Each structure stands twice: as C-alpha cells, then as structure tokens.
Amino acid sequence: PGDLRVGLDGTAHLAWHDHDAEDAVSVSIDAAGNTRREYIQTSGSHDGWDNSLAFDSNGVLFQSSVDPSGFGATTSLSVAALNETGWKREMVAGSGSFMYGFNTSLAFDLQNEPHVLFTAAEDWTAAGDLNHAFRADNDWHIETVVTGGIRGRFPTLAYDRRGRAHAAWIDINLDDSRLASVRHGVLENGTWVISEVGILNNVDLGFSGGRKQTSVAVESADKVHIASGDRRVINYATLHADGWKTEKLLESDEDLYNGLVVLRFNPTNDEPAIAFWQPDDVEPGIVRMLTIATTSGDFNSDGEVDVMDIDLLAAGIRERTSDSVFDVDLSGEVLSLI
C-alpha cells in the first residue's frame, strides 16, 4: 500500500515501500513528464511501510510511514519532510513499537501542524489501540482514540474548514474476523466523539487484504463522507443531521473486490470519486474508479432537491457567498450571488 498526492503545480507524488531496498521510496512526476525518484534511506532497518502523503499549507510534502516491530524497531512511527536536499526523517517519540500493515494517515490542521493516525497492534487479529500523534509546541504528543479489542484498523484522517479532525476506521468482531463495524470519530473540544457508520460482512485481514478499507473526506461545505469496502461491497456513507446514510455502490455474490478504497472530492465542484482495487487470481488485477454525479441544486447532498436546499440558497444569497457548492452551472464562479 502506498499513497498519491498532486501539488498545486500539477506535480504528482507517489510513495510506497520498496521491499528490495528495505526503505520508503517516493517518485515525483511533473506536468512535463519528468520523473524524480528518491529513497527515504535508513541503515540497518527494513522500514518505510504504510506510507501516507500530505502537503502542509506552504506546499511542503510530508510522508508518514512505519518501521515495524517485526524487524526490531523500538519506535515504529516516522514522519519525513521533502526539501531541496531530499527527505529529512524523524522518529515520533512515544509512538511505541508495532506491526506494519494497518495503514497510517497524515493530515495538517489549520495551524499547519502534522497529525497522524496509526494502529498499534502486533497481529492482524490482536488487540490494539488506534492512536493519534500530533505535533504542538515543537514536540510530538500521542493520544489514544479507541482501545480494547481488535480496534482501529486501517484508519484515515481529514480536516474540515473549521479545523475539526475527522477519522474513519474499522473495528473487527471478536468472534468472526470477517465482520467489522465502520466507525467515524470527530475531535470536538479535545474529545473524540465516535459513531457507527455501517457494517462490513466480508473483511479479509492479512497480506491479501486491502489494508485501506476506509476513506474519509470532507467536501467544501464541511459535509463528511466515508467510503468503505470488503470482498463483496463498496459502500458510500454521508453524515446528515439525523445520522449516517449509507448506500451500496457495488455489490457482488462472490469475492470480487479486496476492500481497498480511496475517496476524494473534486475541489472545483465537490463531485466525489472512489478509486478501488479489483484483484484477479489468474490475470492482472484492475484499478477502477467510481464517479458519483451530484444533483444540481442539492446543496446539502441528501439526494433530493427540496425546501431545505431553497433555504440554503436563500441564506447564501443573503450572505453574498462565493461557496462553490452553489455553482450549479459548474462555471467555476458564483456570479449570480455576488
């Protein structure tokens, strides 16, 4: 599992674990097609697993990854920043020693400080904690989000425009590891408020599993969405005032998928897309993408154009908003409200 981000200049950045080099590798491809490949090199350590990428507000690329306990690491979480001379890496003190394979998720808050979600466990079905590492006052701090049981697998992290952290993950059923609850947590006034989003019935833990079975994203109007998947389904959930509403975008009677999902929003029109992996036992697998067309005028994204949307439009006019959610003709401007 790796990650991909695109900078404001159009340069694409990819990161993954190079098993032969035993390090994390990053590749950048600019708009002209020029490629640059670099390693986050360490000596005597088989590290660089579970990579996650994020840009800070200054456009500096950061990368979180895992130095696993199985290869002798006593501190497993690392964060690196890319500058003119290459990658500068630091180990996150207090993160502890844990197994790779559960994903890390890196994001920046409104103060331009990095935050990382990671799972501290020693096996796929071993008890473990979902932890939140964050930097403040030039030091790293660690807090536990959930603990007790097979918790916090495959977390993802995103921030809304108010500066609130949103997390998604799955908790595994103690009696049947194929069953999992998809969870959402929001950090409100220093406390994680947790809710259940839905259920997965065909989870595959281990080396063949997706390892990124949840993906949280926040659209420009601060509405929270979560994609999740297992062997037989791709789900899409949206948070409303009365709770989570989930729809099955794809469903199969056979093990057609593997759970890997990545949800993103188009920043110009808030249209969502989900990339997912469809493996094959004989032929090469396929990376697919679902695009979800939004209904023009559905400003609260509940699937209907009704009086609530009229109220939102009226409020936007009164406030002389330039919010792109009101760009119903997809022109890139909200001229009619100014």
Short mmCIF file of C-alpha atoms in Angstrom, two decimals:
data_model
loop_
_atom_site.label_atom_id
_atom_site.label_comp_id
_atom_site.label_asym_id
_atom_site.label_seq_id
_atom_site.Cartn_x
_atom_site.Cartn_y
_atom_site.Cartn_z
CA PRO A 1 0.00 0.00 0.00
CA GLY A 2 1.18 3.45 -0.91
CA ASP A 3 -0.21 6.92 -1.49
CA LEU A 4 -0.57 9.60 -4.17
CA ARG A 5 -0.92 13.38 -3.95
CA VAL A 6 -0.81 16.13 -6.58
CA GLY A 7 0.75 19.51 -5.79
CA LEU A 8 -0.55 22.92 -6.83
CA ASP A 9 1.97 22.95 -9.68
CA GLY A 10 0.48 19.75 -11.12
CA THR A 11 3.35 17.51 -9.98
CA ALA A 12 2.18 14.05 -8.91
CA HIS A 13 3.90 12.44 -5.92
CA LEU A 14 3.76 8.72 -5.22
CA ALA A 15 5.09 6.79 -2.22
CA TRP A 16 5.39 3.10 -1.42
CA HIS A 17 7.57 0.54 0.33
CA ASP A 18 10.44 -0.86 -1.74
CA HIS A 19 10.85 -4.39 -0.41
CA ASP A 20 14.25 -4.94 -2.06
CA ALA A 21 15.75 -1.66 -0.88
CA GLU A 22 14.01 -2.06 2.52
CA ASP A 23 13.13 1.66 2.50
CA ALA A 24 10.33 4.01 1.55
CA VAL A 25 10.55 5.34 -1.99
CA SER A 26 8.95 8.44 -3.45
CA VAL A 27 8.54 9.38 -7.10
CA SER A 28 7.53 12.78 -8.45
CA ILE A 29 6.25 13.29 -12.00
CA ASP A 30 5.84 16.88 -13.15
CA ALA A 31 3.44 18.20 -15.78
CA ALA A 32 6.06 17.75 -18.50
CA GLY A 33 6.55 14.08 -17.59
CA ASN A 34 9.93 14.49 -15.90
CA THR A 35 10.43 11.88 -13.19
CA ARG A 36 12.44 12.07 -9.99
CA ARG A 37 12.90 9.07 -7.69
CA GLU A 38 14.21 9.27 -4.13
CA TYR A 39 14.50 6.97 -1.15
CA ILE A 40 13.98 7.83 2.49
CA GLN A 41 17.08 5.88 3.30
CA THR A 42 17.91 4.35 6.68
CA SER A 43 20.66 1.95 7.59
CA GLY A 44 20.08 -1.39 9.29
CA SER A 45 16.28 -1.09 9.18
CA HIS A 46 13.61 -2.62 6.98
CA ASP A 47 11.20 0.30 7.18
CA GLY A 48 9.05 2.63 5.09
CA TRP A 49 5.78 0.67 5.24
CA ASP A 50 2.20 2.04 5.20
CA ASN A 51 3.06 5.34 3.55
CA SER A 52 0.78 8.37 3.66
CA LEU A 53 1.42 11.71 1.95
CA ALA A 54 0.18 15.23 2.70
CA PHE A 55 1.13 18.81 1.85
CA ASP A 56 1.35 21.48 4.52
CA SER A 57 -0.02 24.98 3.83
CA ASN A 58 3.36 26.06 2.43
CA GLY A 59 3.32 23.31 -0.18
CA VAL A 60 5.96 21.16 1.58
CA LEU A 61 5.37 17.44 1.06
CA PHE A 62 5.36 15.20 4.17
CA GLN A 63 5.29 11.43 4.42
CA SER A 64 4.40 9.18 7.36
CA SER A 65 5.43 5.52 7.47
CA VAL A 66 6.10 2.56 9.75
CA ASP A 67 9.35 0.97 10.95
CA PRO A 68 7.87 -2.39 12.06
CA SER A 69 8.42 -4.16 15.36
CA GLY A 70 8.93 -7.40 13.42
CA PHE A 71 12.22 -6.02 12.09
CA GLY A 72 13.45 -4.92 15.50
CA ALA A 73 12.21 -1.32 15.72
CA THR A 74 11.58 0.05 19.21
CA THR A 75 9.95 3.21 17.80
CA SER A 76 7.79 2.50 14.77
CA LEU A 77 6.16 5.71 13.54
CA SER A 78 8.21 8.08 11.41
CA VAL A 79 7.44 11.37 9.64
CA ALA A 80 9.60 12.85 6.89
CA ALA A 81 9.59 16.17 5.01
CA LEU A 82 10.89 16.79 1.49
CA ASN A 83 13.16 19.80 0.94
CA GLU A 84 15.69 20.88 -1.68
CA THR A 85 18.30 18.40 -0.44
CA GLY A 86 15.96 15.43 -0.10
CA TRP A 87 13.92 13.80 2.63
CA LYS A 88 14.51 14.67 6.28
CA ARG A 89 13.11 11.99 8.60
CA GLU A 90 12.32 11.89 12.31
CA MET A 91 11.01 9.11 14.53
CA VAL A 92 7.92 10.02 16.56
CA ALA A 93 8.93 9.57 20.19
CA GLY A 94 6.33 7.80 22.28
CA SER A 95 4.65 6.07 19.35
CA GLY A 96 5.82 2.66 20.58
CA SER A 97 6.67 -0.45 18.62
CA PHE A 98 4.05 -2.14 16.41
CA MET A 99 3.40 -4.20 13.30
CA TYR A 100 3.08 -2.82 9.77
CA GLY A 101 0.04 -3.38 7.58
CA PHE A 102 -2.63 -1.26 9.29
CA ASN A 103 -2.05 1.98 7.33
CA THR A 104 -1.02 5.42 8.56
CA SER A 105 -2.92 8.59 7.67
CA LEU A 106 -1.30 12.03 7.65
CA ALA A 107 -3.06 15.42 7.58
CA PHE A 108 -2.40 19.04 8.61
CA ASP A 109 -4.52 21.22 10.89
CA LEU A 110 -5.28 24.94 10.45
CA GLN A 111 -2.12 25.81 12.40
CA ASN A 112 -0.08 23.87 9.81
CA GLU A 113 0.85 21.15 12.31
CA PRO A 114 1.02 17.48 11.25
CA HIS A 115 -1.30 14.81 12.63
CA VAL A 116 -1.02 11.05 12.09
CA LEU A 117 -3.44 8.23 12.84
CA PHE A 118 -1.86 4.82 13.36
CA THR A 119 -2.78 1.42 14.80
CA ALA A 120 -0.56 -0.12 17.46
CA ALA A 121 -1.03 -3.92 17.34
CA GLU A 122 1.17 -6.98 16.86
CA ASP A 123 -1.01 -9.10 14.56
CA TRP A 124 -3.98 -8.79 12.24
CA THR A 125 -6.44 -10.03 14.87
CA ALA A 126 -4.53 -9.00 18.01
CA ALA A 127 -5.92 -6.43 20.41
CA GLY A 128 -4.58 -2.95 19.74
CA ASP A 129 -5.16 0.77 20.01
CA LEU A 130 -5.97 3.43 17.48
CA ASN A 131 -3.60 6.30 18.27
CA HIS A 132 -3.39 9.93 17.24
CA ALA A 133 0.05 11.54 17.03
CA PHE A 134 0.23 15.30 16.68
CA ARG A 135 2.91 17.95 16.90
CA ALA A 136 2.42 21.02 19.10
CA ASP A 137 4.90 23.37 20.76
CA ASN A 138 7.72 21.77 18.74
CA ASP A 139 7.09 18.34 20.27
CA TRP A 140 5.14 15.22 19.40
CA HIS A 141 2.20 14.09 21.53
CA ILE A 142 0.31 10.78 21.47
CA GLU A 143 -3.30 10.14 22.48
CA THR A 144 -5.45 7.02 22.27
CA VAL A 145 -8.62 7.30 20.18
CA VAL A 146 -10.03 3.80 20.85
CA THR A 147 -8.74 0.84 22.84
CA GLY A 148 -9.82 -2.65 23.91
CA GLY A 149 -10.45 -5.39 21.34
CA ILE A 150 -9.45 -5.55 17.68
CA ARG A 151 -9.91 -1.83 17.18
CA GLY A 152 -8.86 0.98 14.90
CA ARG A 153 -7.84 -0.97 11.81
CA PHE A 154 -6.99 0.91 8.59
CA PRO A 155 -7.63 4.50 9.79
CA THR A 156 -7.88 7.60 7.61
CA LEU A 157 -7.85 11.25 8.67
CA ALA A 158 -9.19 14.52 7.21
CA TYR A 159 -9.80 18.06 8.46
CA ASP A 160 -12.81 20.26 7.79
CA ARG A 161 -12.67 24.02 7.24
CA ARG A 162 -13.43 24.68 10.91
CA GLY A 163 -10.31 22.80 11.92
CA ARG A 164 -12.03 19.67 13.26
CA ALA A 165 -10.34 16.31 12.75
CA HIS A 166 -12.44 13.51 11.23
CA ALA A 167 -11.32 9.89 11.38
CA ALA A 168 -12.66 6.67 9.89
CA TRP A 169 -11.62 3.10 10.68
CA ILE A 170 -13.00 -0.41 11.22
CA ASP A 171 -13.36 -2.38 14.46
CA ILE A 172 -13.19 -6.17 13.98
CA ASN A 173 -15.74 -8.54 15.54
CA LEU A 174 -14.09 -10.59 18.30
CA ASP A 175 -15.85 -13.81 17.28
CA ASP A 176 -15.62 -13.54 13.49
CA SER A 177 -12.83 -11.53 11.85
CA ARG A 178 -14.84 -11.28 8.60
CA LEU A 179 -17.26 -8.93 10.37
CA ALA A 180 -16.40 -5.31 11.10
CA SER A 181 -18.05 -2.06 12.16
CA VAL A 182 -17.12 1.06 10.22
CA ARG A 183 -16.60 3.92 12.68
CA HIS A 184 -16.34 7.69 12.46
CA GLY A 185 -14.72 9.91 15.06
CA VAL A 186 -14.67 13.69 15.23
CA LEU A 187 -12.40 15.59 17.59
CA GLU A 188 -14.64 18.06 19.44
CA ASN A 189 -13.09 20.27 22.12
CA GLY A 190 -10.34 17.77 22.83
CA THR A 191 -12.61 14.68 22.94
CA TRP A 192 -13.20 12.10 20.21
CA VAL A 193 -16.94 11.67 19.60
CA ILE A 194 -17.47 8.28 17.93
CA SER A 195 -20.39 6.92 15.91
CA GLU A 196 -21.08 3.77 13.91
CA VAL A 197 -21.33 4.26 10.15
CA GLY A 198 -22.17 0.75 8.96
CA ILE A 199 -21.22 -2.94 8.84
CA LEU A 200 -18.88 -4.93 6.62
CA ASN A 201 -19.54 -8.69 6.37
CA ASN A 202 -16.66 -9.99 4.24
CA VAL A 203 -13.46 -8.41 5.53
CA ASP A 204 -10.19 -10.10 4.58
CA LEU A 205 -7.41 -9.40 7.06
CA GLY A 206 -3.82 -10.23 6.23
CA PHE A 207 -1.37 -9.76 3.37
CA SER A 208 -4.03 -10.19 0.66
CA GLY A 209 -6.42 -7.69 2.24
CA GLY A 210 -6.83 -4.12 1.06
CA ARG A 211 -5.28 -2.55 4.20
CA LYS A 212 -7.10 0.71 3.32
CA GLN A 213 -10.69 -0.33 3.87
CA THR A 214 -11.98 3.08 4.90
CA SER A 215 -11.50 6.53 3.42
CA VAL A 216 -12.89 9.75 4.94
CA ALA A 217 -13.21 13.01 3.02
CA VAL A 218 -14.80 16.38 3.75
CA GLU A 219 -16.36 18.47 0.98
CA SER A 220 -16.20 22.26 0.86
CA ALA A 221 -19.45 22.69 2.83
CA ASP A 222 -17.92 20.60 5.67
CA LYS A 223 -20.20 17.61 4.99
CA VAL A 224 -18.40 14.38 5.92
CA HIS A 225 -18.35 11.31 3.66
CA ILE A 226 -16.84 7.85 4.17
CA ALA A 227 -16.17 5.11 1.63
CA SER A 228 -15.61 1.56 2.87
CA GLY A 229 -15.18 -1.82 1.27
CA ASP A 230 -14.64 -5.52 1.75
CA ARG A 231 -14.50 -8.56 -0.55
CA ARG A 232 -18.05 -8.10 -1.82
CA VAL A 233 -19.16 -4.50 -1.46
CA ILE A 234 -18.17 -0.86 -1.96
CA ASN A 235 -20.14 1.44 0.38
CA TYR A 236 -20.59 5.20 0.41
CA ALA A 237 -21.86 6.96 3.54
CA THR A 238 -22.79 10.60 4.16
CA LEU A 239 -23.32 12.25 7.55
CA HIS A 240 -26.64 14.09 7.92
CA ALA A 241 -28.28 15.86 10.86
CA ASP A 242 -30.15 12.64 11.76
CA GLY A 243 -27.15 10.33 11.37
CA TRP A 244 -25.31 8.36 8.70
CA LYS A 245 -26.94 7.35 5.43
CA THR A 246 -25.15 4.53 3.56
CA GLU A 247 -25.64 3.18 0.06
CA LYS A 248 -24.06 0.17 -1.61
CA LEU A 249 -22.43 1.43 -4.78
CA LEU A 250 -21.24 -2.02 -5.85
CA GLU A 251 -22.21 -5.46 -4.55
CA SER A 252 -21.22 -8.96 -5.60
CA ASP A 253 -22.18 -12.50 -4.54
CA GLU A 254 -18.53 -13.50 -5.00
CA ASP A 255 -15.20 -12.21 -3.65
CA LEU A 256 -14.77 -9.68 -6.42
CA TYR A 257 -13.04 -6.85 -4.50
CA ASN A 258 -10.45 -6.71 -1.72
CA GLY A 259 -11.53 -3.71 0.35
CA LEU A 260 -9.09 -1.03 -0.80
CA VAL A 261 -10.97 2.26 -1.27
CA VAL A 262 -9.80 5.85 -1.69
CA LEU A 263 -12.36 8.69 -1.64
CA ARG A 264 -11.62 12.19 -2.91
CA PHE A 265 -13.64 15.27 -3.89
CA ASN A 266 -13.11 17.43 -6.94
CA PRO A 267 -12.18 20.80 -5.38
CA THR A 268 -13.89 22.77 -8.16
CA ASN A 269 -17.38 21.22 -7.95
CA ASP A 270 -17.41 18.88 -4.92
CA GLU A 271 -18.09 15.81 -7.07
CA PRO A 272 -16.83 12.66 -5.30
CA ALA A 273 -14.86 9.79 -6.81
CA ILE A 274 -13.77 6.47 -5.33
CA ALA A 275 -10.77 4.52 -6.55
CA PHE A 276 -10.74 0.82 -5.65
CA TRP A 277 -8.89 -2.37 -6.46
CA GLN A 278 -10.42 -5.37 -8.20
CA PRO A 279 -7.93 -8.27 -7.93
CA ASP A 280 -7.76 -11.43 -10.03
CA ASP A 281 -6.31 -14.84 -9.15
CA VAL A 282 -5.07 -15.51 -12.69
CA GLU A 283 -4.92 -12.30 -14.70
CA PRO A 284 -3.54 -8.91 -13.53
CA GLY A 285 -5.98 -7.00 -11.38
CA ILE A 286 -7.63 -3.72 -12.27
CA VAL A 287 -7.71 -0.33 -10.58
CA ARG A 288 -11.18 1.11 -11.09
CA MET A 289 -12.78 4.46 -10.29
CA LEU A 290 -16.37 5.27 -9.40
CA THR A 291 -17.58 8.79 -10.09
CA ILE A 292 -20.77 9.91 -8.41
CA ALA A 293 -22.75 12.56 -10.25
CA THR A 294 -24.30 15.10 -7.90
CA THR A 295 -27.77 16.54 -8.37
CA SER A 296 -27.75 20.21 -9.38
CA GLY A 297 -29.38 22.24 -6.62
CA ASP A 298 -28.90 19.54 -3.97
CA PHE A 299 -26.87 21.83 -1.71
CA ASN A 300 -26.98 19.55 1.36
CA SER A 301 -26.14 16.38 -0.65
CA ASP A 302 -29.09 14.34 0.65
CA GLY A 303 -30.10 13.18 -2.83
CA GLU A 304 -33.13 15.45 -3.07
CA VAL A 305 -33.82 19.00 -4.22
CA ASP A 306 -36.34 20.32 -1.70
CA VAL A 307 -37.24 23.20 0.61
CA MET A 308 -34.07 22.67 2.67
CA ASP A 309 -31.99 23.40 -0.43
CA ILE A 310 -34.06 26.52 -1.15
CA ASP A 311 -33.37 27.72 2.40
CA LEU A 312 -29.64 27.12 1.94
CA LEU A 313 -29.66 29.01 -1.37
CA ALA A 314 -31.53 31.93 0.22
CA ALA A 315 -29.02 32.04 3.07
CA GLY A 316 -26.19 32.05 0.55
CA ILE A 317 -27.71 34.98 -1.28
CA ARG A 318 -28.15 36.95 1.96
CA GLU A 319 -24.53 36.28 2.93
CA ARG A 320 -23.29 37.05 -0.62
CA THR A 321 -21.42 33.76 -0.53
CA SER A 322 -18.90 32.61 -3.11
CA ASP A 323 -19.03 28.98 -1.92
CA SER A 324 -18.52 26.64 -4.90
CA VAL A 325 -21.37 24.40 -3.67
CA PHE A 326 -23.73 27.00 -5.20
CA ASP A 327 -22.03 26.84 -8.61
CA VAL A 328 -24.96 24.96 -10.17
CA ASP A 329 -23.85 25.54 -13.78
CA LEU A 330 -20.26 24.37 -12.99
CA SER A 331 -18.84 27.55 -14.48
CA GLY A 332 -16.26 27.87 -11.72
CA GLU A 333 -17.88 31.10 -10.44
CA VAL A 334 -20.88 32.05 -8.31
CA LEU A 335 -21.62 35.28 -10.14
CA SER A 336 -25.37 35.27 -9.59
CA LEU A 337 -24.92 35.58 -5.82
CA ILE A 338 -22.49 38.47 -5.81
#
